[in-house]
XYZ file of C-alpha atoms in Angstrom:
321
model
C 103.155 100.576 86.106
C 106.311 99.126 84.635
C 107.181 100.168 81.171
C 110.351 99.442 79.249
C 112.246 102.454 77.979
C 113.185 102.644 74.321
C 116.731 101.578 73.630
C 119.177 104.384 72.795
C 118.898 105.809 69.298
C 120.741 104.180 66.431
C 123.856 106.075 65.577
C 123.828 106.925 61.949
C 127.240 106.659 60.380
C 127.287 107.766 56.843
C 130.401 107.298 54.820
C 130.609 110.017 52.251
C 132.530 109.199 49.098
C 131.329 112.042 46.872
C 131.570 115.668 47.799
C 128.399 116.405 45.838
C 126.356 114.190 48.214
C 127.895 115.621 51.414
C 125.305 118.307 52.135
C 122.329 116.080 51.290
C 123.546 113.245 53.486
C 124.387 115.594 56.355
C 120.922 117.102 56.195
C 119.304 113.638 56.218
C 121.408 112.536 59.182
C 120.624 115.727 61.095
C 116.921 115.363 60.355
C 116.849 111.714 61.432
C 118.807 112.458 64.610
C 116.507 115.342 65.510
C 113.383 113.236 65.019
C 114.876 110.391 67.070
C 115.779 112.711 69.930
C 112.265 114.143 69.936
C 110.749 110.637 70.041
C 113.080 109.589 72.853
C 112.320 112.750 74.832
C 108.576 112.151 74.491
C 108.978 108.534 75.642
C 111.045 109.593 78.643
C 108.427 112.219 79.492
C 105.617 109.626 79.399
C 107.593 107.218 81.586
C 108.448 109.957 84.083
C 104.775 110.892 84.259
C 103.767 107.286 85.017
C 106.498 106.977 87.636
C 105.343 110.157 89.372
C 101.672 109.120 89.496
C 102.392 105.469 90.430
C 99.004 104.253 89.285
C 97.588 101.370 87.302
C 94.212 100.444 85.855
C 92.459 97.678 87.779
C 89.606 95.914 86.029
C 86.967 95.738 88.740
C 83.593 94.016 88.405
C 81.996 97.422 87.751
C 84.616 98.611 85.257
C 88.180 99.989 85.163
C 89.434 101.873 88.215
C 92.650 103.880 88.401
C 94.333 102.743 91.626
C 97.777 103.123 93.234
C 100.263 100.622 91.841
C 101.417 99.938 95.385
C 98.828 101.274 97.865
C 100.188 102.320 101.242
C 97.061 103.455 103.121
C 94.169 101.060 102.588
C 90.728 101.290 104.152
C 89.160 97.838 103.869
C 85.466 97.915 104.698
C 85.275 94.381 103.276
C 87.891 91.748 102.363
C 90.293 92.998 105.013
C 91.531 89.463 105.845
C 92.435 88.972 102.160
C 94.440 92.201 102.267
C 96.150 91.280 105.532
C 97.102 87.864 104.159
C 99.123 89.704 101.503
C 100.677 92.065 104.065
C 98.686 95.008 102.750
C 98.937 98.133 104.901
C 95.590 98.957 106.481
C 94.703 102.253 108.132
C 90.989 101.427 108.457
C 89.148 98.138 108.943
C 85.632 96.795 109.571
C 84.607 95.833 113.092
C 84.252 92.099 112.386
C 87.800 91.677 111.130
C 88.976 93.736 114.080
C 87.367 91.203 116.441
C 89.020 88.226 114.746
C 91.765 86.733 116.971
C 93.855 85.697 113.952
C 94.459 89.323 112.964
C 94.825 90.952 116.359
C 98.570 91.597 116.065
C 98.360 92.962 112.516
C 95.569 95.386 113.416
C 97.266 97.169 116.276
C 96.611 100.889 115.828
C 94.254 100.416 112.851
C 91.010 102.396 113.150
C 87.642 100.641 113.018
C 85.329 102.265 110.471
C 82.162 101.564 108.508
C 80.926 102.862 105.122
C 78.898 105.467 107.024
C 81.954 106.911 108.788
C 82.874 109.241 105.927
C 84.552 111.900 108.057
C 86.666 109.314 109.876
C 87.696 107.790 106.570
C 88.685 111.216 105.208
C 90.883 111.760 108.278
C 92.668 108.464 107.570
C 93.780 109.870 104.186
C 93.506 106.526 102.328
C 94.967 105.981 98.876
C 92.654 102.987 98.279
C 89.243 101.956 99.615
C 87.785 98.452 99.348
C 84.074 98.023 100.024
C 81.062 95.883 99.218
C 79.010 96.484 96.099
C 75.924 96.809 98.292
C 77.314 99.852 100.113
C 75.024 102.891 99.860
C 77.958 105.290 100.032
C 80.095 104.039 97.136
C 79.848 107.328 95.224
C 80.855 109.301 98.318
C 83.743 106.925 99.022
C 84.977 107.424 95.450
C 85.291 111.142 96.188
C 87.704 110.339 99.031
C 89.999 107.858 97.260
C 90.002 105.259 94.451
C 87.342 102.738 95.475
C 86.973 99.097 94.435
C 83.756 97.256 95.286
C 83.266 93.487 95.418
C 80.040 91.486 95.501
C 80.148 88.894 98.254
C 79.970 85.385 96.815
C 80.339 86.418 93.180
C 83.762 84.763 93.077
C 84.815 81.577 94.810
C 87.212 81.869 97.719
C 90.400 81.327 95.698
C 89.485 83.634 92.825
C 88.523 86.310 95.316
C 91.996 86.125 96.817
C 93.493 86.279 93.336
C 91.551 89.480 92.641
C 92.951 91.057 95.784
C 96.388 89.952 94.615
C 95.844 91.714 91.299
C 94.623 94.832 93.074
C 97.673 94.974 95.363
C 100.155 94.180 92.594
C 100.820 90.732 94.095
C 99.144 88.479 91.553
C 102.137 86.189 90.988
C 102.724 85.346 94.631
C 98.978 84.904 95.166
C 98.747 82.388 92.320
C 101.764 80.537 93.721
C 100.034 80.228 97.095
C 96.782 79.069 95.469
C 98.519 76.319 93.506
C 100.415 75.148 96.571
C 97.348 75.238 98.831
C 95.267 73.191 96.399
C 97.986 70.558 96.189
C 98.509 70.318 99.950
C 94.815 70.139 100.830
C 94.147 67.522 98.149
C 96.880 65.359 99.677
C 95.355 65.686 103.149
C 91.965 64.717 101.716
C 93.493 61.576 100.221
C 95.072 60.688 103.582
C 91.736 61.093 105.367
C 89.964 58.867 102.841
C 92.736 56.307 103.044
C 92.262 56.149 106.805
C 88.449 56.279 107.052
C 87.258 55.183 103.607
C 86.378 56.983 100.394
C 82.784 57.484 101.522
C 83.556 59.105 104.867
C 81.234 62.042 105.529
C 81.660 65.232 107.523
C 79.196 67.897 108.627
C 79.896 71.464 109.687
C 77.582 72.759 112.380
C 77.462 76.130 114.093
C 75.268 76.987 117.016
C 74.581 77.585 120.652
C 71.815 76.633 123.057
C 69.190 78.530 121.049
C 69.909 77.931 117.360
C 71.848 75.596 115.098
C 72.931 75.803 111.480
C 74.373 73.144 109.236
C 76.567 74.639 106.526
C 77.081 73.973 102.811
C 80.366 74.024 100.920
C 81.049 77.764 100.730
C 80.035 79.338 104.016
C 83.469 79.717 105.656
C 83.995 77.824 108.957
C 86.263 75.500 106.976
C 83.591 74.406 104.506
C 85.710 75.377 101.495
C 88.671 73.439 102.863
C 86.728 70.280 103.684
C 84.424 69.999 100.698
C 86.091 71.906 97.872
C 89.822 71.579 98.574
C 89.960 68.197 100.356
C 87.094 66.668 98.391
C 85.364 65.167 101.442
C 81.676 64.164 101.331
C 78.738 65.733 103.113
C 75.722 63.678 104.260
C 72.830 63.502 101.794
C 70.486 65.545 104.003
C 73.072 68.301 104.265
C 73.514 68.213 100.506
C 69.762 68.438 99.979
C 69.040 71.261 102.425
C 72.214 73.337 102.845
C 74.235 73.045 99.643
C 72.080 75.461 97.651
C 71.343 78.255 100.151
C 74.662 77.868 101.963
C 73.209 77.003 105.357
C 70.130 75.425 106.884
C 68.544 76.103 110.270
C 68.067 73.094 112.548
C 66.183 72.380 115.732
C 68.135 70.452 118.386
C 65.891 67.409 117.941
C 66.951 66.771 114.327
C 70.666 67.539 114.550
C 71.572 63.859 114.508
C 69.923 63.471 111.082
C 72.422 65.938 109.589
C 75.625 64.777 111.246
C 78.013 62.600 109.255
C 80.808 60.307 110.366
C 82.649 63.400 111.545
C 81.324 66.666 112.911
C 83.116 70.008 112.737
C 81.546 72.171 115.423
C 81.968 75.918 115.132
C 81.194 77.552 118.439
C 82.078 80.652 120.377
C 83.940 80.346 123.640
C 81.806 83.253 124.824
C 78.483 81.610 123.929
C 76.113 79.300 125.759
C 77.350 75.777 125.099
C 75.124 73.988 127.576
C 73.630 71.948 124.709
C 76.820 69.887 124.708
C 75.745 68.428 128.051
C 72.350 67.199 126.850
C 71.416 63.589 126.101
C 70.348 64.596 122.584
C 73.845 65.817 121.833
C 75.737 63.006 123.498
C 73.724 60.340 121.688
C 74.856 61.536 118.272
C 77.105 58.745 116.850
C 79.917 61.147 115.863
C 79.916 62.519 119.414
C 79.957 59.018 120.901
C 82.865 58.050 118.631
C 84.773 61.205 119.583
C 84.706 62.332 115.959
C 84.018 65.962 116.819
C 86.483 68.644 115.730
C 85.864 71.982 117.417
C 86.783 75.299 115.821
C 86.512 78.820 117.178
C 83.717 80.739 115.434
C 85.473 84.108 115.746
C 88.604 82.756 114.050
C 86.816 80.815 111.318
C 84.347 83.228 109.724
C 86.493 84.121 106.691
C 88.044 82.243 103.763
C 91.313 84.117 103.265
C 94.749 82.424 103.230
C 95.484 83.123 106.900
C 92.191 81.561 108.015
C 92.449 78.681 105.554
C 95.952 77.760 106.696
C 94.828 77.908 110.322
C 91.884 75.595 109.632
C 93.963 73.222 107.539
C 96.199 72.715 110.572
C 93.192 72.111 112.826
C 91.679 69.579 110.422
C 94.925 67.678 109.873
C 95.244 67.208 113.608
C 91.564 66.428 114.099
C 91.298 63.795 111.380
C 94.806 62.329 111.296
C 96.137 63.000 114.787
């Protein structure tokens, strides 16, 4: 916590012209000087105390939490990608972030833990823990280190990143990135509409041979980039069925009804993608027109800056060449 020190005390210079006032004035000057020194000493003591503790009060959704001003050993049971995007130092991470190819290099040597792994977390000696508000062990985690809990979906993707920026003492640089990202994505959206028309539509589909889901505008897989940041349109059936709940389950027979002029297909390279060889799939107009942009499911399941920048690059190439 930064705090400005008081400026040095005013030097009292008293010009004495009458001998009869000498003692009175000297006593006043001595008294004032003594009080000033005491005030300055108290201020210095308070500042030294703050410097030694190195903490700040973070206003979390559940109330104020005293956290390290600059945490050095973070266990992120949720929101790890947001932390990594700000170069936060992790010592513990959830298994799903650990599997994400985009963060492989940054997670070398970082232990995989869950909210139930209390002993493992204690051994990691964290100075900050980030978890979900639905965790059953929040009170126990608080006994290990300062703990901040977030409710998934309570904040939109940009405000969630801003909160992590505030938590890690990097609010200014986070806001700078947000402003820049919004400007750049809006420009790409304008270019896409200029090329394909203002009413061009795009659908985001995830699935394999057994199940398919069409996604709304806030379910990762690039949905925030396409619909919120770029301002592109989704087909009416997608808007009706997926916008509210976030996603909608489809059978293979009706996929074509939910696909717009363009299709963003989120699929795993490890999954069964035999459906892409079927007549049902290949008769979809967007597929026929080669308007399919494929993204890797494992790399696209978050909405942090690293993932968003990755997807922005994929979409620019896919739409604009």
